[in-house]
Short mmCIF file of C-alpha atoms and ligand atoms in Angstrom, two decimals:
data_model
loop_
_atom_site.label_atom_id
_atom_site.label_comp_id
_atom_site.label_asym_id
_atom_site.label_seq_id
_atom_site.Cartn_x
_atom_site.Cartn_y
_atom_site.Cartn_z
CA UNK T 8 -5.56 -22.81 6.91
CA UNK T 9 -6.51 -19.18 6.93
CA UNK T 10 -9.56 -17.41 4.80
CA UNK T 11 -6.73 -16.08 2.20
CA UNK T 12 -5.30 -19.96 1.78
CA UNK T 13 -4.31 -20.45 -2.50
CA UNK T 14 -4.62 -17.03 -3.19
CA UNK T 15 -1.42 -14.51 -4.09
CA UNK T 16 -0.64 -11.25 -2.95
CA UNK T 17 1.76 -8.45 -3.54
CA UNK T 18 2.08 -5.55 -1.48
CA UNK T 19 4.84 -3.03 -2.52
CA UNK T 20 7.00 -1.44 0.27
CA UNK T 21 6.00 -4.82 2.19
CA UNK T 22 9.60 -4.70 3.61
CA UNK T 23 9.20 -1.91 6.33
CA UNK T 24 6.42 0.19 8.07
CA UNK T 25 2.40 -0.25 7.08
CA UNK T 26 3.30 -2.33 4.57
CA UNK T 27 4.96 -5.06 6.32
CA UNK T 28 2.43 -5.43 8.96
CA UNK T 29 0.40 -5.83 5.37
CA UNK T 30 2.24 -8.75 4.45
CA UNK T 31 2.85 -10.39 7.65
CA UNK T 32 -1.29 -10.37 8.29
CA UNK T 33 -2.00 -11.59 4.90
CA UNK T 34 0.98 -14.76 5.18
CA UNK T 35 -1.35 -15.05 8.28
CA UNK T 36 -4.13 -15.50 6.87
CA UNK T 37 -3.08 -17.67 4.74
CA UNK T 38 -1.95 -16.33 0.97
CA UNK T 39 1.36 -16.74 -0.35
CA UNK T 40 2.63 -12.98 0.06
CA UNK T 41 5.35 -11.27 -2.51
CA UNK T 42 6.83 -8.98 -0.31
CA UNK T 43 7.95 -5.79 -2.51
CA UNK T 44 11.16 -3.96 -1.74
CA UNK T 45 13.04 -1.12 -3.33
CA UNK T 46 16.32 -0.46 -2.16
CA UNK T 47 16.36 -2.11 1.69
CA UNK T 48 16.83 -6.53 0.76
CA UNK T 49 17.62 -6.98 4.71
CA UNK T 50 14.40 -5.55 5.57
CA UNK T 51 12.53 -7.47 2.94
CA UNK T 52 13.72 -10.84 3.80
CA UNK T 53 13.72 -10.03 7.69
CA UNK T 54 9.56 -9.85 6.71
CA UNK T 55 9.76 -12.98 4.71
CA UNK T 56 11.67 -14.92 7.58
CA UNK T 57 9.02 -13.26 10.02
CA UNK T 58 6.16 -14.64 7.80
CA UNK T 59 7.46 -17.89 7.38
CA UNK T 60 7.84 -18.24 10.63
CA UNK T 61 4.60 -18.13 11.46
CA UNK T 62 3.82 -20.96 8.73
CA UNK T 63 3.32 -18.69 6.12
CA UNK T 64 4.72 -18.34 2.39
CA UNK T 65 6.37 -15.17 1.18
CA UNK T 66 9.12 -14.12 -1.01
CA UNK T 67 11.08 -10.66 -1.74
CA UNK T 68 10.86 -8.87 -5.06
CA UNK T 69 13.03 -5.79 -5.43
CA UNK T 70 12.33 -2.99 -7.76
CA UNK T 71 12.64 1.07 -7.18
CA UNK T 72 9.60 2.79 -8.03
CA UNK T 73 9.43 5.83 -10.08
CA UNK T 74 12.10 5.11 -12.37
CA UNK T 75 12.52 3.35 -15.78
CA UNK T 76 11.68 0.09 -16.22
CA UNK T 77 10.32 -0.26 -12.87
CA UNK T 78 6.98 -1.90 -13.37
CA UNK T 79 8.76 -4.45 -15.41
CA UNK T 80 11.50 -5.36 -13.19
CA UNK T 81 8.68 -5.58 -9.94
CA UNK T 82 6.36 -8.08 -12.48
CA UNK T 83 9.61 -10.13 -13.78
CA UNK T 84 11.00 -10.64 -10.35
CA UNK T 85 6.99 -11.25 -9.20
CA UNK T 86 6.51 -14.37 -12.16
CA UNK T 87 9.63 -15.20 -10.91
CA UNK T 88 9.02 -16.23 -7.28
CA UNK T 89 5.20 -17.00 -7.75
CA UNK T 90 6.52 -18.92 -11.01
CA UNK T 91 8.83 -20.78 -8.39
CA UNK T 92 6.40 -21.57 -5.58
CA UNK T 93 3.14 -22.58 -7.96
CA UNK T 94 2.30 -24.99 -10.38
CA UNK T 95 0.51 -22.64 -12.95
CA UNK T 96 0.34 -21.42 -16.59
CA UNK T 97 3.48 -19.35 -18.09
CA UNK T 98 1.78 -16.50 -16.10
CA UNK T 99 1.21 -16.68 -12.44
CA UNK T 100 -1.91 -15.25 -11.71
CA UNK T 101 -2.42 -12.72 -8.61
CA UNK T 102 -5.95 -12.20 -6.51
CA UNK T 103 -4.75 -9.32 -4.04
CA UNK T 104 -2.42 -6.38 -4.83
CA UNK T 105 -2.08 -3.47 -2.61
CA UNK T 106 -0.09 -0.62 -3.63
CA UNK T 107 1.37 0.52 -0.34
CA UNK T 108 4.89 1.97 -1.16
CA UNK T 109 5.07 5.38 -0.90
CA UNK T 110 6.73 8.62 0.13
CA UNK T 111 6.12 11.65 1.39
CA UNK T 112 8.55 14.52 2.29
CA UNK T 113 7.38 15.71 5.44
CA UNK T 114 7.23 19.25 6.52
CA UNK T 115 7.56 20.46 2.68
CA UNK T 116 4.84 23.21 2.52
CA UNK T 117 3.86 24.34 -0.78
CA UNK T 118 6.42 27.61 -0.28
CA UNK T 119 9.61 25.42 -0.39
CA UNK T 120 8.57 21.75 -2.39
CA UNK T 121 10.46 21.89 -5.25
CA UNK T 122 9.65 20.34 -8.52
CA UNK T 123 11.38 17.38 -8.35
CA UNK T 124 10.18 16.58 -4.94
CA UNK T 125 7.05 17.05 -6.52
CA UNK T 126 7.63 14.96 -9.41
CA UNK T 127 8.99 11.84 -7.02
CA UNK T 128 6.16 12.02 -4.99
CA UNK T 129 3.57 11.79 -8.61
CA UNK T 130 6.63 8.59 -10.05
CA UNK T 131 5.86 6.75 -6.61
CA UNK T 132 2.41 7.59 -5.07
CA UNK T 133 0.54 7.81 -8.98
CA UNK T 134 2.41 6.79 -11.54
CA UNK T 135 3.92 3.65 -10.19
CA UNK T 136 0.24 2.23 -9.03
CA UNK T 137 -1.20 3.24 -12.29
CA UNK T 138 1.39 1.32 -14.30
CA UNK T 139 1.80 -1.54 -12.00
CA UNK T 140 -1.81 -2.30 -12.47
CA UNK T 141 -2.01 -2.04 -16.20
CA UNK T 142 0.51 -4.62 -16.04
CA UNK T 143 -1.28 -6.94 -13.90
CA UNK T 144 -4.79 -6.65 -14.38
CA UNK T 145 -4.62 -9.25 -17.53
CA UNK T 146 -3.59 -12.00 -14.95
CA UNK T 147 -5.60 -10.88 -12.11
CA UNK T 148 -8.29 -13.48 -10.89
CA UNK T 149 -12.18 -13.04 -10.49
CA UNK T 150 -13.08 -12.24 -7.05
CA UNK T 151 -9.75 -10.17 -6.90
CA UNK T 152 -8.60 -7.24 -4.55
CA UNK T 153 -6.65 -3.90 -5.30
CA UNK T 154 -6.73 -2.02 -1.97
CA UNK T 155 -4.34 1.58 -2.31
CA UNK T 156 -2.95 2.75 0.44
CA UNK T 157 -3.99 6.37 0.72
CA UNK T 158 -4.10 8.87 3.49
CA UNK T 159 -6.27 11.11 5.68
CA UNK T 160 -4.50 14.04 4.28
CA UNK T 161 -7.07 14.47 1.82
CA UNK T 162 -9.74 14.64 4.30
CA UNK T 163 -7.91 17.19 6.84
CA UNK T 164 -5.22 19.55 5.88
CA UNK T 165 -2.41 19.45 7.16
CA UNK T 166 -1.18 21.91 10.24
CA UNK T 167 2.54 22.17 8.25
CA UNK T 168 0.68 22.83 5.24
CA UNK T 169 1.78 20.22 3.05
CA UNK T 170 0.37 20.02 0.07
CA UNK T 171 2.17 18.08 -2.50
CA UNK T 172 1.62 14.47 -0.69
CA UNK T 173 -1.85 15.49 -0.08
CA UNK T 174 -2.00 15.76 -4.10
CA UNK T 175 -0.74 12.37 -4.49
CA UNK T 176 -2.93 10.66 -2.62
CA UNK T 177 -6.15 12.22 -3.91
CA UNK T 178 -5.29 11.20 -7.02
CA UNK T 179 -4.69 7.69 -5.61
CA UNK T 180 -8.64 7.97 -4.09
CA UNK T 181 -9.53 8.92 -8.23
CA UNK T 182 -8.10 5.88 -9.28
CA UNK T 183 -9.62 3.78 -6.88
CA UNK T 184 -12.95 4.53 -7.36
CA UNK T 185 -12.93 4.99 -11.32
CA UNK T 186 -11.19 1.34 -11.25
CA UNK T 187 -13.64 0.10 -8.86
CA UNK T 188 -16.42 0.89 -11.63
CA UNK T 189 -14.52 -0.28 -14.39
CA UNK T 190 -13.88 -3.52 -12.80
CA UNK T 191 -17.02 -4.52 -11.41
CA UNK T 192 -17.84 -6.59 -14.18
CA UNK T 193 -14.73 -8.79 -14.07
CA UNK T 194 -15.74 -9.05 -9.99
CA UNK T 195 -12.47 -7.44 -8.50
CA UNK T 196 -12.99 -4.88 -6.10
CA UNK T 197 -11.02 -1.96 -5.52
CA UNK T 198 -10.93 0.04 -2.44
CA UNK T 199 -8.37 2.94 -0.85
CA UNK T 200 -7.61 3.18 2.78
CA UNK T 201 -7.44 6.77 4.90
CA UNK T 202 -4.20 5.89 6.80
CA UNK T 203 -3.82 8.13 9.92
CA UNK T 204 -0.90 9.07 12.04
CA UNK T 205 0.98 5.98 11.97
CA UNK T 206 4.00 5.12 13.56
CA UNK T 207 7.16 4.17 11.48
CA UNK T 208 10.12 5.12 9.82
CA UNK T 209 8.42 8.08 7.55
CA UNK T 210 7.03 9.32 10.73
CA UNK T 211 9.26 8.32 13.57
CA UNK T 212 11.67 11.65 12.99
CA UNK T 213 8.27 13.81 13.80
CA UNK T 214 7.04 11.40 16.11
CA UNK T 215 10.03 12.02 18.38
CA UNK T 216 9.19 15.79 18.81
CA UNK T 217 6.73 15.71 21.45
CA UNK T 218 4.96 18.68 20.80
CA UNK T 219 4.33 17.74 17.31
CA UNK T 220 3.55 14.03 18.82
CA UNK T 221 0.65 15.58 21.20
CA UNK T 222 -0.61 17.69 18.44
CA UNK T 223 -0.91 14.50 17.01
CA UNK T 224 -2.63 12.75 18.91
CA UNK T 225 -4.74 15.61 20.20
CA UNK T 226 -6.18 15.55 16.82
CA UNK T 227 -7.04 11.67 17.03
CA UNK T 228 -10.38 10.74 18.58
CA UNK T 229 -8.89 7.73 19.85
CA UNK T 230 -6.21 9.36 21.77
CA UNK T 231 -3.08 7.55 20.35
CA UNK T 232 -0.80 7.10 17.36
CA UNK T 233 -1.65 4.43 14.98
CA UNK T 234 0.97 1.02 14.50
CA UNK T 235 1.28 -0.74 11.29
CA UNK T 236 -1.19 -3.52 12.84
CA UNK T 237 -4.56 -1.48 13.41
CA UNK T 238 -3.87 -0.61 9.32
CA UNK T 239 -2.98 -4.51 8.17
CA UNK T 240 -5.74 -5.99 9.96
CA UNK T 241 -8.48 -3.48 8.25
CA UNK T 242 -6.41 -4.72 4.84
CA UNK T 243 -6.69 -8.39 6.02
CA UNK T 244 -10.79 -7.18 6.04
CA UNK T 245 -10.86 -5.51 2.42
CA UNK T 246 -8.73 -8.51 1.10
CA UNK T 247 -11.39 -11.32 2.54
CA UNK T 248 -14.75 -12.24 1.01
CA UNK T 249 -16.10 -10.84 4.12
CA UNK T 250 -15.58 -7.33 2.14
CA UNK T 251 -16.60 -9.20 -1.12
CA UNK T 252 -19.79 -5.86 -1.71
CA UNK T 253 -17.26 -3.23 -0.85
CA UNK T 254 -15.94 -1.23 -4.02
CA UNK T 255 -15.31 2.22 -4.63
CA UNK T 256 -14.62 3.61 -1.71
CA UNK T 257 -12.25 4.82 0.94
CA UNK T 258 -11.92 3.08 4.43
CA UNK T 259 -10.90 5.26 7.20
CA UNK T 260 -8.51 3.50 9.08
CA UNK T 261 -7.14 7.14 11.00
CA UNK T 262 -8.48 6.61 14.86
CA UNK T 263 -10.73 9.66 14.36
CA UNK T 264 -8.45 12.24 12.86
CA UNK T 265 -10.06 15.13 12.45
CA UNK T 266 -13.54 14.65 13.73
P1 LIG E 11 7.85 3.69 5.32
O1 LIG E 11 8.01 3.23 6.71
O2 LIG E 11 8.69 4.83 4.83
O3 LIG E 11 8.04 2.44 4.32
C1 LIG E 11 7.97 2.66 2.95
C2 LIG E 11 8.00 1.36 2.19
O4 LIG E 11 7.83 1.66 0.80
C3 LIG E 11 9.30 0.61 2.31
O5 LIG E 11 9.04 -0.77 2.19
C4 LIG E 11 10.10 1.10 1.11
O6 LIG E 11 11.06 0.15 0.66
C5 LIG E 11 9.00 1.29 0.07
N1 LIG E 11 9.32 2.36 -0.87
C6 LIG E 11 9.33 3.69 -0.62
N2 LIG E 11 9.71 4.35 -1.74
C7 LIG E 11 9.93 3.41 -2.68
C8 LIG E 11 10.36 3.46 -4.04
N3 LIG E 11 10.64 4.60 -4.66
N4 LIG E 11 10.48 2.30 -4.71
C9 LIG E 11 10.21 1.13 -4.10
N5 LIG E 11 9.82 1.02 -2.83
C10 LIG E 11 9.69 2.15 -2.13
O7 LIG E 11 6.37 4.15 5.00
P2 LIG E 11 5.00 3.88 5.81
O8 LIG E 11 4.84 4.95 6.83
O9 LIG E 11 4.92 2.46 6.19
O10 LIG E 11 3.94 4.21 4.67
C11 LIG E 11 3.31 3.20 3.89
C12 LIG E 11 2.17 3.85 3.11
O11 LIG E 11 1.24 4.45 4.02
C13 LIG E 11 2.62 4.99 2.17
O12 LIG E 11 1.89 4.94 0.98
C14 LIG E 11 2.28 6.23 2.95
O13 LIG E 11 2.08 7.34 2.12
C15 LIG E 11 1.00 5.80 3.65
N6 LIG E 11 0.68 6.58 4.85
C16 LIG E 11 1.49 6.53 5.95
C17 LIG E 11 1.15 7.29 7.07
C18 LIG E 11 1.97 7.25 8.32
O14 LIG E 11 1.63 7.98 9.27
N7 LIG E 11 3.02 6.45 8.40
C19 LIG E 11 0.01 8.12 7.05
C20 LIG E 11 -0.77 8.16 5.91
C21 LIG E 11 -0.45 7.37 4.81
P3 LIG E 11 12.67 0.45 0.79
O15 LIG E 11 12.95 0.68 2.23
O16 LIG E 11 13.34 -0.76 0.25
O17 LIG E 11 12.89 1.65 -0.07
#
């Protein structure tokens, strides 16, 4: 029995990258992990298998973000397989949700992004969290978790001069704290985490140039790129009671970018 045992989770864009290492800790630790996918199934259920596995309980709920109907597709296809797997009331009720899907496109600098680019990135990095929240807050328990998945890019500009993810992101880091405030009193906490160079598919095509690899890592006190575990297993922390006097605020989870 892990420290998360009886309690539910979602984690959007739990199928690949950050996010999966997300889920795969939290089935670890014991909760019963709804493992959010938009467009890749395989990779969703290749994280359920993994998680199961291991002991754990997960399902896959597809829904793309950013479009119509999203938020209600992602929360039908949630009651759905929590619905399934627990005896509860008409509505399942949910104690961590981390908004982790997200995209960025990468070496976009503010003289080229064009306004639908722009526009995606606000649908799936702010909009989609926003909405997806308002949603679920109604069947969210006491003692519950939102953790967003931000970035460091709002701490240290970029050296491509992106700006529109950067945006994003910040806005994300608004939320989180204004939502932390309004609810304390229902004792959920909510906290965003200062992701770093991390290695996976968003990054891997930059990654592989290794001059823009050893920039990266030149700018990272620890000396190395980040993997999706060193980011899950400070999630795993925010999720526990361990981090039960933590709300408000950003975590950074970056290795020392920037310092
Ligand atoms: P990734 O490897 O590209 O994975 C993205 C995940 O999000 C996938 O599960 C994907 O599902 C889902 N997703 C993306 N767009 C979606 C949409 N429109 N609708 C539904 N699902 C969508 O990304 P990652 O690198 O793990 O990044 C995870 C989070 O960390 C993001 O919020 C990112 O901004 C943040 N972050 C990453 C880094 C880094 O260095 N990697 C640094 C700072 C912050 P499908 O494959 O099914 O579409």
């Amino acid at each position: 029995m892990g420290n998360l045992s009886g309690k539910t989770a979602l984690v959007t864009g739990g199928s690949r990258g950050i996010g999966r290492g997300i889920a795969e800790r939290l089935g670890r630790d014991g909760a019963l992990v709804a493992v959010h996918y938009g467009s890749n199934a395989a990779a969703a259920e290749e994280t359920v298998a993994s998680i199961v596995a291991k002991g754990g309980r997960a399902f896959a709920v597809g829904a793309e973000l950013g479009v119509d109907g999203d938020v209600e597709k992602l929360v039908a296809g949630l009651d759905a397989g929590l619905g399934a797997r627990e005896e509860t009331a008409e509505k399942p009720a949910l104690d961590i949700l981390v908004h982790n899907a997200g995209l960025n496109f990468m070496g976009r600098p503010i003289e080229v992004l064009t306004p639908e680019e722009f526009d995606r990135m606000v649908a799936v990095n702010v909009k989609a969290p926003f909405f997806l929240t308002q949603a679920l807050l109604p069947r969210m328990r006491e003692g519950g978790r939102i953790i967003n998945i931000s970035s460091v890019s709002t701490r240290v500009a970029s050296s491509g001069g992106s700006i529109g993810y950067p945006l994003t992101k910040g806005a994300l880091d608004v939320f989180s704290r204004t939502l932390a405030k309004h609810l304390g009193p229902r004792g959920i906490t909510v906290n965003a985490v200062g992701v770093g160079f991390t290695h996976t598919d968003m990054t891997a095509g930059a990654l592989a140039d290794p001059a823009h690899r050893e920039s990266t890592v030149s700018r990272t006190a620890l000396g190395r790129v980040g993997q999706a575990a060193d980011i899950a297993d400070a999630v795993a922390f925010l999720a526990s009671d361990d981090a039960r006097w933590i709300t408000g605020t950003k975590v950074d989870v970056s290795g020392g970018v920037g310092l």
